Coordinates of C-alpha atoms in Angstrom, one line a residue:
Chain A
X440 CA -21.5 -15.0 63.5
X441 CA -24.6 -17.5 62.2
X442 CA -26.2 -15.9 59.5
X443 CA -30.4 -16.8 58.8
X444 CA -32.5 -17.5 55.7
X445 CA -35.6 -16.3 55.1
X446 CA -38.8 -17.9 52.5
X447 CA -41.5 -15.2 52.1
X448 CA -43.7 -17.9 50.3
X449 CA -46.7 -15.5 48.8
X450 CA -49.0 -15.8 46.0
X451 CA -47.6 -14.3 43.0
X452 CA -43.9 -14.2 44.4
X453 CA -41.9 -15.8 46.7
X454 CA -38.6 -13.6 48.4
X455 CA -35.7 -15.7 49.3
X456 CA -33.1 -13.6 52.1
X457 CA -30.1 -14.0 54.2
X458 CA -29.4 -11.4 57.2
X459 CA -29.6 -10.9 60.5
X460 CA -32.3 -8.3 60.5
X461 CA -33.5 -4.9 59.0
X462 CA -29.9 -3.4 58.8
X463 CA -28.3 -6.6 57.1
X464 CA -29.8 -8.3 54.8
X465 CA -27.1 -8.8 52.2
X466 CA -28.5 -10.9 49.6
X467 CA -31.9 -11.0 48.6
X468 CA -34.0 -12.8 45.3
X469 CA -37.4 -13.1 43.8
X470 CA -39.0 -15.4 42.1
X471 CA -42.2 -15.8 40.6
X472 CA -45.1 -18.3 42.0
X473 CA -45.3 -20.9 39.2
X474 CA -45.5 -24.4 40.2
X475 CA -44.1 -26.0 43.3
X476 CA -41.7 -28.3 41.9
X477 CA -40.1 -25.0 40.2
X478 CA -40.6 -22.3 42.8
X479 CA -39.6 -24.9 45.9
X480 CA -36.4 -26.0 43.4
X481 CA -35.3 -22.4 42.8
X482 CA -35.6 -21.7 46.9
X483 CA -33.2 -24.8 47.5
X484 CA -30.8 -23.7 44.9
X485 CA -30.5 -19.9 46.2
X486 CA -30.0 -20.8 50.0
X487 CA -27.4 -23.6 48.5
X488 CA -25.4 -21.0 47.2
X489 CA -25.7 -18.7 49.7
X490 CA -24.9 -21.4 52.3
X491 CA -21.6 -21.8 50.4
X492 CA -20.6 -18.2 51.4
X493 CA -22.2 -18.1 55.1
X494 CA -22.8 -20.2 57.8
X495 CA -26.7 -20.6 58.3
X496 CA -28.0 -21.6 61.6
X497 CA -32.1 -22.3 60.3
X498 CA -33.9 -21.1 57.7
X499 CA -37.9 -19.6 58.5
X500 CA -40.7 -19.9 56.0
X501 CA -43.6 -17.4 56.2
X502 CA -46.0 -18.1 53.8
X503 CA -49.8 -17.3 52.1
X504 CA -51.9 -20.2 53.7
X505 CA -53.9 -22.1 55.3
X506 CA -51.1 -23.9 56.8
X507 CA -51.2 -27.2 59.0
X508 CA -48.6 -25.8 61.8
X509 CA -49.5 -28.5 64.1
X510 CA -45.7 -30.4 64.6
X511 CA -47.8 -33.4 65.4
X512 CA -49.7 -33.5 62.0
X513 CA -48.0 -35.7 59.5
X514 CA -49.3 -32.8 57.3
X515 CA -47.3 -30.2 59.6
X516 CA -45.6 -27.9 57.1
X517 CA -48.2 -28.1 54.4
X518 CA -50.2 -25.2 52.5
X519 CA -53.7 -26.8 52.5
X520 CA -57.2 -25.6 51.6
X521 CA -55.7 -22.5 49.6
X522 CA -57.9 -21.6 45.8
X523 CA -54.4 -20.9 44.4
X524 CA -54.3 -23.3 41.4
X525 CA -51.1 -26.4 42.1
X526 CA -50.9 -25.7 45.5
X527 CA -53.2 -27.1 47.3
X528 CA -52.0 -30.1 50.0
X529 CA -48.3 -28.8 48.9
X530 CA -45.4 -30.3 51.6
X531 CA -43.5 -26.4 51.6
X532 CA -41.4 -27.0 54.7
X533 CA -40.4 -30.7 53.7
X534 CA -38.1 -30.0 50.7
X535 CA -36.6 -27.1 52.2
X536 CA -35.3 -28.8 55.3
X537 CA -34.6 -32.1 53.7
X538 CA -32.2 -30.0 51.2
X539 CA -30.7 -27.9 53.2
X540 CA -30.7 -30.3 56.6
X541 CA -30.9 -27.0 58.2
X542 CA -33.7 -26.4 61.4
X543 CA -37.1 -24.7 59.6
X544 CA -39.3 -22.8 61.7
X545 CA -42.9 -22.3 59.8
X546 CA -45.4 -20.0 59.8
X547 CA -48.3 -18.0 58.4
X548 CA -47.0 -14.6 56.3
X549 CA -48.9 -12.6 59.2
X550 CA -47.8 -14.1 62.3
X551 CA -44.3 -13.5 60.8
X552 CA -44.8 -10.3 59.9
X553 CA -46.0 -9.8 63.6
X554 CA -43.1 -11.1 64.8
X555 CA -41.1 -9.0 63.1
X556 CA -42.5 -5.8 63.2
X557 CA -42.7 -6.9 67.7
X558 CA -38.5 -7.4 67.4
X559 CA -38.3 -4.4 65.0
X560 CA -41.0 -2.2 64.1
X561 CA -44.1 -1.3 65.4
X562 CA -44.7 -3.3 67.6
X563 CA -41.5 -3.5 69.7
X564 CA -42.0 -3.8 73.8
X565 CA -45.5 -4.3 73.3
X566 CA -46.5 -8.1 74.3
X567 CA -50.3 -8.6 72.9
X568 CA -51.2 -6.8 69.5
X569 CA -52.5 -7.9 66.3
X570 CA -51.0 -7.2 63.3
X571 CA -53.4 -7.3 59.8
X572 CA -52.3 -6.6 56.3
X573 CA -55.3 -5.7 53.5
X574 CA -54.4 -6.2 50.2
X575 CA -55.4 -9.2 47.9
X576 CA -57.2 -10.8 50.9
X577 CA -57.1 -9.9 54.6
X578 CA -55.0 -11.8 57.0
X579 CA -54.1 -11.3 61.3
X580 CA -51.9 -12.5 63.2
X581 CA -50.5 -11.6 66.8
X582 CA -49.5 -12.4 70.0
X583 CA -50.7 -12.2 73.4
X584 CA -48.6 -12.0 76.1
X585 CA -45.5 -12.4 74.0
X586 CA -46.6 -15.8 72.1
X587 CA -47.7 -15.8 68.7
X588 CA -51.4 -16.5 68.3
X589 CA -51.7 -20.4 66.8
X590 CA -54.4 -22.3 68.6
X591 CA -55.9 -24.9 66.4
X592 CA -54.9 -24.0 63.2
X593 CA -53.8 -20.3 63.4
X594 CA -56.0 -17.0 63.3
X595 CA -58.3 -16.5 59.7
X596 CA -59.0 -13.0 61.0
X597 CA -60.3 -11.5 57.4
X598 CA -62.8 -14.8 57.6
X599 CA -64.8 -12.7 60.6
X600 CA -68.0 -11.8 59.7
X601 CA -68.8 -7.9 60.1
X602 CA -72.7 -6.8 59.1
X603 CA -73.3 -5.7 55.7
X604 CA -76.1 -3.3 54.6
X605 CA -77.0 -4.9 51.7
X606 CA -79.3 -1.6 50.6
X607 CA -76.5 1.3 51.1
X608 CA -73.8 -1.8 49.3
X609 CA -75.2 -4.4 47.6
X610 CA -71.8 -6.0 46.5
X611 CA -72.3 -9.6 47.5
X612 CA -68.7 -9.7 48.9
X613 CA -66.1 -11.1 47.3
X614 CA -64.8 -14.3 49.5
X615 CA -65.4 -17.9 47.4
X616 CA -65.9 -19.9 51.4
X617 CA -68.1 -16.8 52.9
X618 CA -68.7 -14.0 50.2
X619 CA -69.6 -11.1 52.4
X620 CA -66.9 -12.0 55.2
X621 CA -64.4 -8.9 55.8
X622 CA -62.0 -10.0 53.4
X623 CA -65.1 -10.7 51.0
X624 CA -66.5 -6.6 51.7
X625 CA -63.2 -5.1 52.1
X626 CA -59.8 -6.4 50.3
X627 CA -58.5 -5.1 47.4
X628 CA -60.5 -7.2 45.3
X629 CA -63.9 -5.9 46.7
X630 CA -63.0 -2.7 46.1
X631 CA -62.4 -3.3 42.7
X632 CA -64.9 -5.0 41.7
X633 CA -67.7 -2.8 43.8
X634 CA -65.9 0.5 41.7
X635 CA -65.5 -1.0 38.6
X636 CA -61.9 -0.8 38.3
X637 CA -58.9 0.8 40.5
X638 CA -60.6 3.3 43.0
X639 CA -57.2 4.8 44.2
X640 CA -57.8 8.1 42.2
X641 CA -61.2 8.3 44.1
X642 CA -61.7 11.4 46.5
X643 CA -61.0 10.1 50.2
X644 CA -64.5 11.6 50.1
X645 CA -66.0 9.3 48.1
X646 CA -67.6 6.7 49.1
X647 CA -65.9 4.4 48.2
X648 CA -63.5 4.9 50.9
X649 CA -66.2 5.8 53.4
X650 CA -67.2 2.5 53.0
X651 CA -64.1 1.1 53.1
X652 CA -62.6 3.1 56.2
X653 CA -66.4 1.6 58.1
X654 CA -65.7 -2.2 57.0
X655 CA -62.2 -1.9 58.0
X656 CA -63.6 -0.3 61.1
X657 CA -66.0 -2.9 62.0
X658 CA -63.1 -5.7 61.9
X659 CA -60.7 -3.7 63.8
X660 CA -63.7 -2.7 67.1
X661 CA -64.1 -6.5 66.9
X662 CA -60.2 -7.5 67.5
X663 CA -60.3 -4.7 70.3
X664 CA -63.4 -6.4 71.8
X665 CA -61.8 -10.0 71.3
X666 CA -58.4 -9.9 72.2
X667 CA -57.5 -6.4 73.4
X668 CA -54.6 -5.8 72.2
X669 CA -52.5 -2.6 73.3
X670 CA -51.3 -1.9 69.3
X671 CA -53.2 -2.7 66.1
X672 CA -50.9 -2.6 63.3
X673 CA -52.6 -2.5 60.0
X674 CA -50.3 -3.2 56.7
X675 CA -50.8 -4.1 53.1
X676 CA -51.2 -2.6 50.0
X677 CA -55.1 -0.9 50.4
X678 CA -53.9 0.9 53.9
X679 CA -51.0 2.9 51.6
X680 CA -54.2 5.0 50.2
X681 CA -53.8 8.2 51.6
X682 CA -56.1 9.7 54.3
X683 CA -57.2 6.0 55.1
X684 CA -56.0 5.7 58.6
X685 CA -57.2 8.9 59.9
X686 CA -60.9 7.7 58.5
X687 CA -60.5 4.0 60.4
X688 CA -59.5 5.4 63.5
X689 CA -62.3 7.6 63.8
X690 CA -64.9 4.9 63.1
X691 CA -63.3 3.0 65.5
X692 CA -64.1 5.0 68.0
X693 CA -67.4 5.5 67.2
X694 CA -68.1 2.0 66.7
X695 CA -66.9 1.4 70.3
X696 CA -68.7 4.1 71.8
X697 CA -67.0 4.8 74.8
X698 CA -67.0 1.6 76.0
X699 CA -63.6 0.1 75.9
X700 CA -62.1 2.7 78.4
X701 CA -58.6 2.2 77.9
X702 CA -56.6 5.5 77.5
X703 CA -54.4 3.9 75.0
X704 CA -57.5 3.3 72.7
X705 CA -59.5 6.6 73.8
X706 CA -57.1 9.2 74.0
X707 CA -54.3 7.9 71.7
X708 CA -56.0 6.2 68.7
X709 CA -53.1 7.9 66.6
X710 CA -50.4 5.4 68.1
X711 CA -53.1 2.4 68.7
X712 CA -54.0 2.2 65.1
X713 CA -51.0 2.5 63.3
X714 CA -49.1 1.4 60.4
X715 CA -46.1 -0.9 60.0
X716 CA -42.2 0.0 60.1
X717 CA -40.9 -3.0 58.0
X718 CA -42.5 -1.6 54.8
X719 CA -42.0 -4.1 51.9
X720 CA -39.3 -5.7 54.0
X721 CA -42.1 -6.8 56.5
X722 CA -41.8 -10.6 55.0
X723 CA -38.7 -11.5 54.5
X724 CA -38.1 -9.6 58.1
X725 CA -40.7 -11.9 59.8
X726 CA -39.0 -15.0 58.3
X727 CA -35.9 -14.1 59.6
X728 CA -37.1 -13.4 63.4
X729 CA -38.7 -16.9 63.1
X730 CA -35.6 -18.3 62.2
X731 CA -33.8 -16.6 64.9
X732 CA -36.0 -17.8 67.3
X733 CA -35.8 -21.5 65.8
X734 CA -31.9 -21.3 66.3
X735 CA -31.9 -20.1 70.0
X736 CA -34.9 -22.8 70.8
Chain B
X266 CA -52.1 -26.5 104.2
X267 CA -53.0 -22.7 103.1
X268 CA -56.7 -22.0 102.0
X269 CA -57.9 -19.5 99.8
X270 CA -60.7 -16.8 99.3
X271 CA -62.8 -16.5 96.3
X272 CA -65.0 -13.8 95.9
X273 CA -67.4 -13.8 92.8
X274 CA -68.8 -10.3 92.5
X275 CA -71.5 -10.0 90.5
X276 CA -74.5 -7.6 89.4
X277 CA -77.1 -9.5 91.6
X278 CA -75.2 -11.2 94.2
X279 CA -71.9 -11.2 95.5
X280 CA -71.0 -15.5 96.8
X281 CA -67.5 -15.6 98.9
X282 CA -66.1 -18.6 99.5
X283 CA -63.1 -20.8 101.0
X284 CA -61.5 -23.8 99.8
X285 CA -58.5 -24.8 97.8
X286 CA -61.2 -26.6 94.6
X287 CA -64.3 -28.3 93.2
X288 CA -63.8 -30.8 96.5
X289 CA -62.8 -28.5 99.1
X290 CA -65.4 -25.4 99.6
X291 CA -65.9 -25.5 103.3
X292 CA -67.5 -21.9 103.8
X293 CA -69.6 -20.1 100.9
X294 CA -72.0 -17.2 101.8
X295 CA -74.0 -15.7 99.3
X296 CA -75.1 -12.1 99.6
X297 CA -77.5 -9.6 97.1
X298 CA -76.0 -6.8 95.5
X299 CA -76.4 -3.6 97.6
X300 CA -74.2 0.0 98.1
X301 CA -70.5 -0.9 97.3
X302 CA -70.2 0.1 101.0
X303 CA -72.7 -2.5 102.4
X304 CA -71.8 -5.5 100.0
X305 CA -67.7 -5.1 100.3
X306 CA -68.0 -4.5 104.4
X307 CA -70.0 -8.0 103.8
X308 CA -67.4 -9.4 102.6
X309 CA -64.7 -8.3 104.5
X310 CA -66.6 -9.6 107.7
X311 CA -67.1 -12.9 105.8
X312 CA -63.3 -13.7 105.7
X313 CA -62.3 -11.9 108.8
X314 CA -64.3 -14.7 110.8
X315 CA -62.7 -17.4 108.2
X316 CA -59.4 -16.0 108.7
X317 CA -60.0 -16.9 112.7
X318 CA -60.3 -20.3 111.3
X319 CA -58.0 -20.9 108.3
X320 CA -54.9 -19.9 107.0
X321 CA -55.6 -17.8 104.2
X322 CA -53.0 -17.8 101.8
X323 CA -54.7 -15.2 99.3
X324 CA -57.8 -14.0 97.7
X325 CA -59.2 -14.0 94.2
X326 CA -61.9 -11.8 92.9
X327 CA -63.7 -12.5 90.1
X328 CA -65.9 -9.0 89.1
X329 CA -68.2 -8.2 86.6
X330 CA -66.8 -5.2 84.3
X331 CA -65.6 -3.1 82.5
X332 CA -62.7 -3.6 85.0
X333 CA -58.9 -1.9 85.5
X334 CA -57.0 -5.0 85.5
X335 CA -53.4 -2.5 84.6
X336 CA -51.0 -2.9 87.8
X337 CA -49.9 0.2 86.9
X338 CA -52.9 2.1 86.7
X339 CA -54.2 4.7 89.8
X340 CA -57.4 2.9 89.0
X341 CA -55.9 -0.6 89.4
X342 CA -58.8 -3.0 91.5
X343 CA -61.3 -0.2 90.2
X344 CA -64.8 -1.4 88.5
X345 CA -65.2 1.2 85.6
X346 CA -67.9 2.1 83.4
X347 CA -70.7 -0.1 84.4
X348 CA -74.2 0.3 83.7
X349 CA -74.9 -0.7 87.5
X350 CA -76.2 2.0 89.4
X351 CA -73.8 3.0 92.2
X352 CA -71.3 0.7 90.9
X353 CA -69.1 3.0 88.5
X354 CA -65.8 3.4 89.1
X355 CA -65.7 1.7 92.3
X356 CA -62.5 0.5 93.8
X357 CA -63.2 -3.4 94.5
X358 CA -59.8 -4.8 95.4
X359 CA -58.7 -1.9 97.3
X360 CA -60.6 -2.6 100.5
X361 CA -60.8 -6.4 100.3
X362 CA -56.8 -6.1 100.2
X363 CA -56.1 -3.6 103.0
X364 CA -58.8 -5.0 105.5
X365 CA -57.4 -8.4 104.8
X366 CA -53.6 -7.9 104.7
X367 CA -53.4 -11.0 102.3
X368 CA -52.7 -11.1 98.4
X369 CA -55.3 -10.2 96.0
X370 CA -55.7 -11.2 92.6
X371 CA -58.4 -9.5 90.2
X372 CA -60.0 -10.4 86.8
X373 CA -62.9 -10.2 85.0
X374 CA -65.2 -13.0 85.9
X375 CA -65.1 -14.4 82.7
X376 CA -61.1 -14.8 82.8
X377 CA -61.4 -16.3 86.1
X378 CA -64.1 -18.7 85.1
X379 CA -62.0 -19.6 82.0
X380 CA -58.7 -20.4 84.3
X381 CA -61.4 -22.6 86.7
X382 CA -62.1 -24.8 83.5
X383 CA -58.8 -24.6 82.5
X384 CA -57.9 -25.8 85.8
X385 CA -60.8 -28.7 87.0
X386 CA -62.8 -28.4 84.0
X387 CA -63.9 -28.2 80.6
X388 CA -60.3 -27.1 79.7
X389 CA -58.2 -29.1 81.4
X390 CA -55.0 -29.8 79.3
X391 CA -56.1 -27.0 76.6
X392 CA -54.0 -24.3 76.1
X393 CA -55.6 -21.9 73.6
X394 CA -59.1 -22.0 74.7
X395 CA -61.8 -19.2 74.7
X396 CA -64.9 -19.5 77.5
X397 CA -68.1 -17.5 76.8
X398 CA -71.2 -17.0 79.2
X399 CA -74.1 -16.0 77.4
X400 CA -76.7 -14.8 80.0
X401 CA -78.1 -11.5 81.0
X402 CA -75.3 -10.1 78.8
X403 CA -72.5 -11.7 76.8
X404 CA -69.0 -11.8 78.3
X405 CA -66.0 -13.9 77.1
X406 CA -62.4 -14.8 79.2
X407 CA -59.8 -17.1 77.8
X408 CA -56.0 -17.9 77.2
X409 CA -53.6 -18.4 74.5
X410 CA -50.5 -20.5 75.1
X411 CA -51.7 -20.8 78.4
X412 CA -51.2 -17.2 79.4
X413 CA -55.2 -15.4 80.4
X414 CA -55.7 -12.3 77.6
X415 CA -55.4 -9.5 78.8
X416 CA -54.0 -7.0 76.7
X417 CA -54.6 -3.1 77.1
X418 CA -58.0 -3.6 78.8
X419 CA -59.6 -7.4 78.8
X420 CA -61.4 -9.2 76.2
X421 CA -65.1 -7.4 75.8
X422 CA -66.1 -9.9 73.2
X423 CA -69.5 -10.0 74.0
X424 CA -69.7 -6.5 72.0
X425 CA -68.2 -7.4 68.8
X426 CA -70.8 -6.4 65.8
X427 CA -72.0 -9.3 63.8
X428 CA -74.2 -9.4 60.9
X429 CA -77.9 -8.5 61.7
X430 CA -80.8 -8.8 59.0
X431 CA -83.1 -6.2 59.9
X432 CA -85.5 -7.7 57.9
X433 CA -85.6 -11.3 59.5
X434 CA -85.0 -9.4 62.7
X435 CA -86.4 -6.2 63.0
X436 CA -85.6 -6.1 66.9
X437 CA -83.0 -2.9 67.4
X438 CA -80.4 -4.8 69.8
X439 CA -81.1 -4.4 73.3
X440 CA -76.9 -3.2 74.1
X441 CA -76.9 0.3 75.4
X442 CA -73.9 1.1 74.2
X443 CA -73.6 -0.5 70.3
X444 CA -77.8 -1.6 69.9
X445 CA -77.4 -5.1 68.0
X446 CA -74.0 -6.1 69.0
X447 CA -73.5 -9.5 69.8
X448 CA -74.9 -9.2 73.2
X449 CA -77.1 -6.8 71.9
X450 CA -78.6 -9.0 69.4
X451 CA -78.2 -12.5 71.5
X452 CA -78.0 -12.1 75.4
X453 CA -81.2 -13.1 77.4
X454 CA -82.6 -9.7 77.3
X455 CA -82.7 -9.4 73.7
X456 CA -84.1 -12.9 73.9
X457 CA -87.0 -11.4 76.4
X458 CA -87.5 -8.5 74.6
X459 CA -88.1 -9.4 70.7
X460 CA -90.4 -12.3 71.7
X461 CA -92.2 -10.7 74.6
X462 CA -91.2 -12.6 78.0
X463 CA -90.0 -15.9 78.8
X464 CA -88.8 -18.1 75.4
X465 CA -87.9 -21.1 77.5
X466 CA -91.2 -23.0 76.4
X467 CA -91.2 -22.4 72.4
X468 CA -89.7 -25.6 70.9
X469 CA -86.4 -25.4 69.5
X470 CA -87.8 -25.5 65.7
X471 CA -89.0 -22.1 66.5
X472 CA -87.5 -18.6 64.9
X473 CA -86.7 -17.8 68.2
X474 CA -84.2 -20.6 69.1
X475 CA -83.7 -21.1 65.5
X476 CA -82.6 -17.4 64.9
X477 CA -80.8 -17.1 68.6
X478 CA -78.3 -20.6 67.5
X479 CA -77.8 -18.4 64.1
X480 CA -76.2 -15.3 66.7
X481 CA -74.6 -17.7 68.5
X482 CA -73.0 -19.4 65.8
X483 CA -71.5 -16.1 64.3
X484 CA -70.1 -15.2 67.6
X485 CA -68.5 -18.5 67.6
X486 CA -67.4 -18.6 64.1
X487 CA -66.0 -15.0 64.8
X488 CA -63.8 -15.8 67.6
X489 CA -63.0 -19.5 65.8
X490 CA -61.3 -17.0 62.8
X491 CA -59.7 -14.4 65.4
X492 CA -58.3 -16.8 68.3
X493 CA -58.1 -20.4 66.8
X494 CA -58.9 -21.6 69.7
X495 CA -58.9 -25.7 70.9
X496 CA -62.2 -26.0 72.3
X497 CA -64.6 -22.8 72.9
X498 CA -66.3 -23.5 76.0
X499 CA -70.1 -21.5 76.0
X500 CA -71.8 -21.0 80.1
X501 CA -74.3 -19.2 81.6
X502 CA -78.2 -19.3 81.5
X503 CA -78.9 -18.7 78.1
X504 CA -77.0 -22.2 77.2
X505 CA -79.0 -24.3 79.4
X506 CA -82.2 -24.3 76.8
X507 CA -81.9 -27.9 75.8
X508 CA -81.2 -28.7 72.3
X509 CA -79.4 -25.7 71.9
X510 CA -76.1 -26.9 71.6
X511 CA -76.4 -29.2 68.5
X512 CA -78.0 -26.6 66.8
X513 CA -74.7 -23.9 67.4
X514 CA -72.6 -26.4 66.0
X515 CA -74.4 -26.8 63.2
X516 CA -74.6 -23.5 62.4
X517 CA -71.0 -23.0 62.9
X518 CA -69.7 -25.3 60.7
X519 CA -72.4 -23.9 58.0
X520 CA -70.8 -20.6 58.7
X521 CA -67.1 -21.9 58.2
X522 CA -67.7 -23.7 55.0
X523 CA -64.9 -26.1 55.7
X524 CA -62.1 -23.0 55.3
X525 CA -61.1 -23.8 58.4
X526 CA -59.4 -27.5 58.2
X527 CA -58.7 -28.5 61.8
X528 CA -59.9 -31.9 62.6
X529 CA -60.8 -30.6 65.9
X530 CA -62.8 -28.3 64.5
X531 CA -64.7 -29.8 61.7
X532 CA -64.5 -33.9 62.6
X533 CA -65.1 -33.3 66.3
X534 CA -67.2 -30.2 66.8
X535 CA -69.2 -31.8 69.7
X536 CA -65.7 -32.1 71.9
X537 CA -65.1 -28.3 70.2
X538 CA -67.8 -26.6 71.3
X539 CA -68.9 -27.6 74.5
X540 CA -71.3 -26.7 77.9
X541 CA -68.9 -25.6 81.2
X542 CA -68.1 -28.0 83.8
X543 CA -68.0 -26.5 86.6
X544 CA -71.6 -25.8 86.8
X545 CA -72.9 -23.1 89.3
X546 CA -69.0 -22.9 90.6
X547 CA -67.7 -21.5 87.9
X548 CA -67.2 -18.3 89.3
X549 CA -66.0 -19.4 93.2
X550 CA -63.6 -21.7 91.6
X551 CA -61.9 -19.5 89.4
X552 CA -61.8 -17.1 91.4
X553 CA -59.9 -19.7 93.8
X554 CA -57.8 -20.2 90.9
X555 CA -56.7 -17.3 90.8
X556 CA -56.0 -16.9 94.0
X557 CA -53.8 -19.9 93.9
X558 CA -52.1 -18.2 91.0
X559 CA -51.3 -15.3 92.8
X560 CA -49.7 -17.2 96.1
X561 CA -47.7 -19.3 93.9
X562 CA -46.3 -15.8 92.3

């Protein structure tokens, strides 16, 4: 029985895994983000020793972008225009497959995360959703009609541009390309730095998170009116605040005023909105259903 | 060799027609927009005298919405919540299908329009592509992966919120559902409205046009972040004012500030963002499209 390797290729760390999905994942490491020669070298060395021990069929990357996932692109396989110092124009898929001469499948942290939470989590049966994480930034991926979302590039959802009252918040947004974008009003970041600090003890009263639960409102009405999806699955590190999801559901609906008349949005926002299964697995998971779909390709 | 019926069912006239593309549309009748009862017997007596004539392998309608486009669904064929007097929650498909014995295919008639282009037009060979009408309202269709979106409803995207600066633009938004959504803000009624009658003379250097490419642009940039789509293709009447296509594209690249690095995008915006080709057909051909679809299936 093949075994699969999974790169969760993020900001501050990257997760290296081997498994077959949620219930076996036998071996496991982290390693912080320091330069690419290092982090991409310690990546090579963990799946060479694991490969020793188990027979891998492909490895998948999922990784913080933007990414050139065109196959046709001699940059195919690159991080490019990310702000994270070293890593800009930085070949991630090249070394790995070159080292381990083992099939790669590539793609953004999201759409991974997507995939996994559609063969194992949230997701599962349901054939166009979107699935968005807020934390340090806001990122969306999806698919519609069972194929990941990749287009030209692949989706920038947190890049949308939601209105901003500038009199009842006058936080310029937080983005470096669009500053007031919905990453720029409402990732972690922009919370932080519109409360002065970490806002988590706040009241769910406050408003702090009234504002938070409308900007996170605002992006999620506009993915319903874009792509309809039947599930929106809404992970990262700000959506663990407790009472959050109750608050953007409800300005959801408000938002879309009747007008999407879809019993699944209307009557069941509880199981529309929801929150992923994969926890802090939801990486390393997505990695390994890319993989899997790699090997049987 | 089969023929096929297209019906384009819209607000202010309903046009059937018979043909197998942009080359073959033998019979076309275009009627106004009376009692569901009149306007459907009208069609039904359009293609009972065709079907005398030619083999009809299957009819497509192409509807204005909010439609129920679920198979599953009591409601299935049904136009829902529209605005249109005498129109809500009127079974559309229903009759057409059991006066004419023949398939029937249904979609939104901006999906329909997108899988004409797709087909014989501004698509052709695109796979991930959105298609946008911006007229008396603002509707959008399109396909990822080459599969139409439709999802738990169909794309609305016409009513995503975008930014609105009330003091540039005190006008309130013209949508009766949302006030300054996108169509609220940017359809040809707003247009009307916040500069009192006909705009079609004022030279593109004024606000009007100016601030109308701005709305566009944000749409544009929206769905550019959510979809990634290979070309957005932007109809209707609105889009006909001359000049302003160059100025959308500006704006949208403004508004993207080079995050998103696709070529396509950012080198070749003029082949990215581009006028319908279909012309006045939109509509009756996609509407034979999908009729074609549905024989085929």
């Amino acid at each position: 029985m093949p075994s699969f390797g999974a790169v969760e290729a993020g900001g501050t760390k990257f997760v290296c895994a081997v498994g077959t999905g949620p219930e076996d994942l036998p071996a496991r490491m982290e390693y912080p983000t320091t330069s690419p020669e290092e982090t991409l070298g310690r990546v090579v060395e963990f799946f060479g020793e694991q490969a020793k021990r188990d027979s891998l069929a492909a490895v998948g990357i999922a990784s913080f972008g933007p990414l050139d996932l065109n196959p046709a692109s001699p940059r195919f396989g690159f991080i490019t225009t990310t702000p994270k110092a070293g890593w800009r124009d930085v070949d991630l898929a090249g070394p790995i497959r070159r080292a381990l001469k083992l099939p790669v499948a590539f793609d953004t942290d999201v759409n991974a995360a997507a995939l996994g939470e559609h063969r194992w989590g949230a997701a599962r049966g349901i054939s166009t959703f979107v699935y968005v994480t807020v934390g340090t930034g806001i990122g969306g991926g999806g698919m519609v009609e069972g194929r990941l979302i990749h287009g030209v590039l692949h989706p920038e959802m947190g890049h949308m541009r939601i209105p901003h009252d500038w009199r009842s918040d006058p936080f310029p947004g937080a983005c470096p390309f669009h500053g007031d974008c919905w990453e720029g009003l409402a990732a972690g970041p922009a919370l932080e730095a519109r409360w002065g600090g970490n806002c988590r003890r706040l009241p769910l009263d406050h408003q702090a998170w009234q504002l938070e639960a409308h900007y996170l409102a605002l992006g999620v009405a506009n993915l319903v009116c874009t792509l309809s999806p039947q599930r929106i699955v809404l992970g990262g590190g700000v959506m663990r605040q407790p009472g959050l999801f109750p608050l953007v559901r409800r300005q959801t609906l408000e938002l879309l005023n009747g007008y999407i008349r879809a019993g699944d949005v209307i009557d069941r926002i509880d199981q529309y909105v929801v929150p992923p299964e994969l926890g802090d697995n939801a990486g390393v998971l997505g990695a390994i259903a890319l993989a899997l779909d790699v090997a049987k390709a």
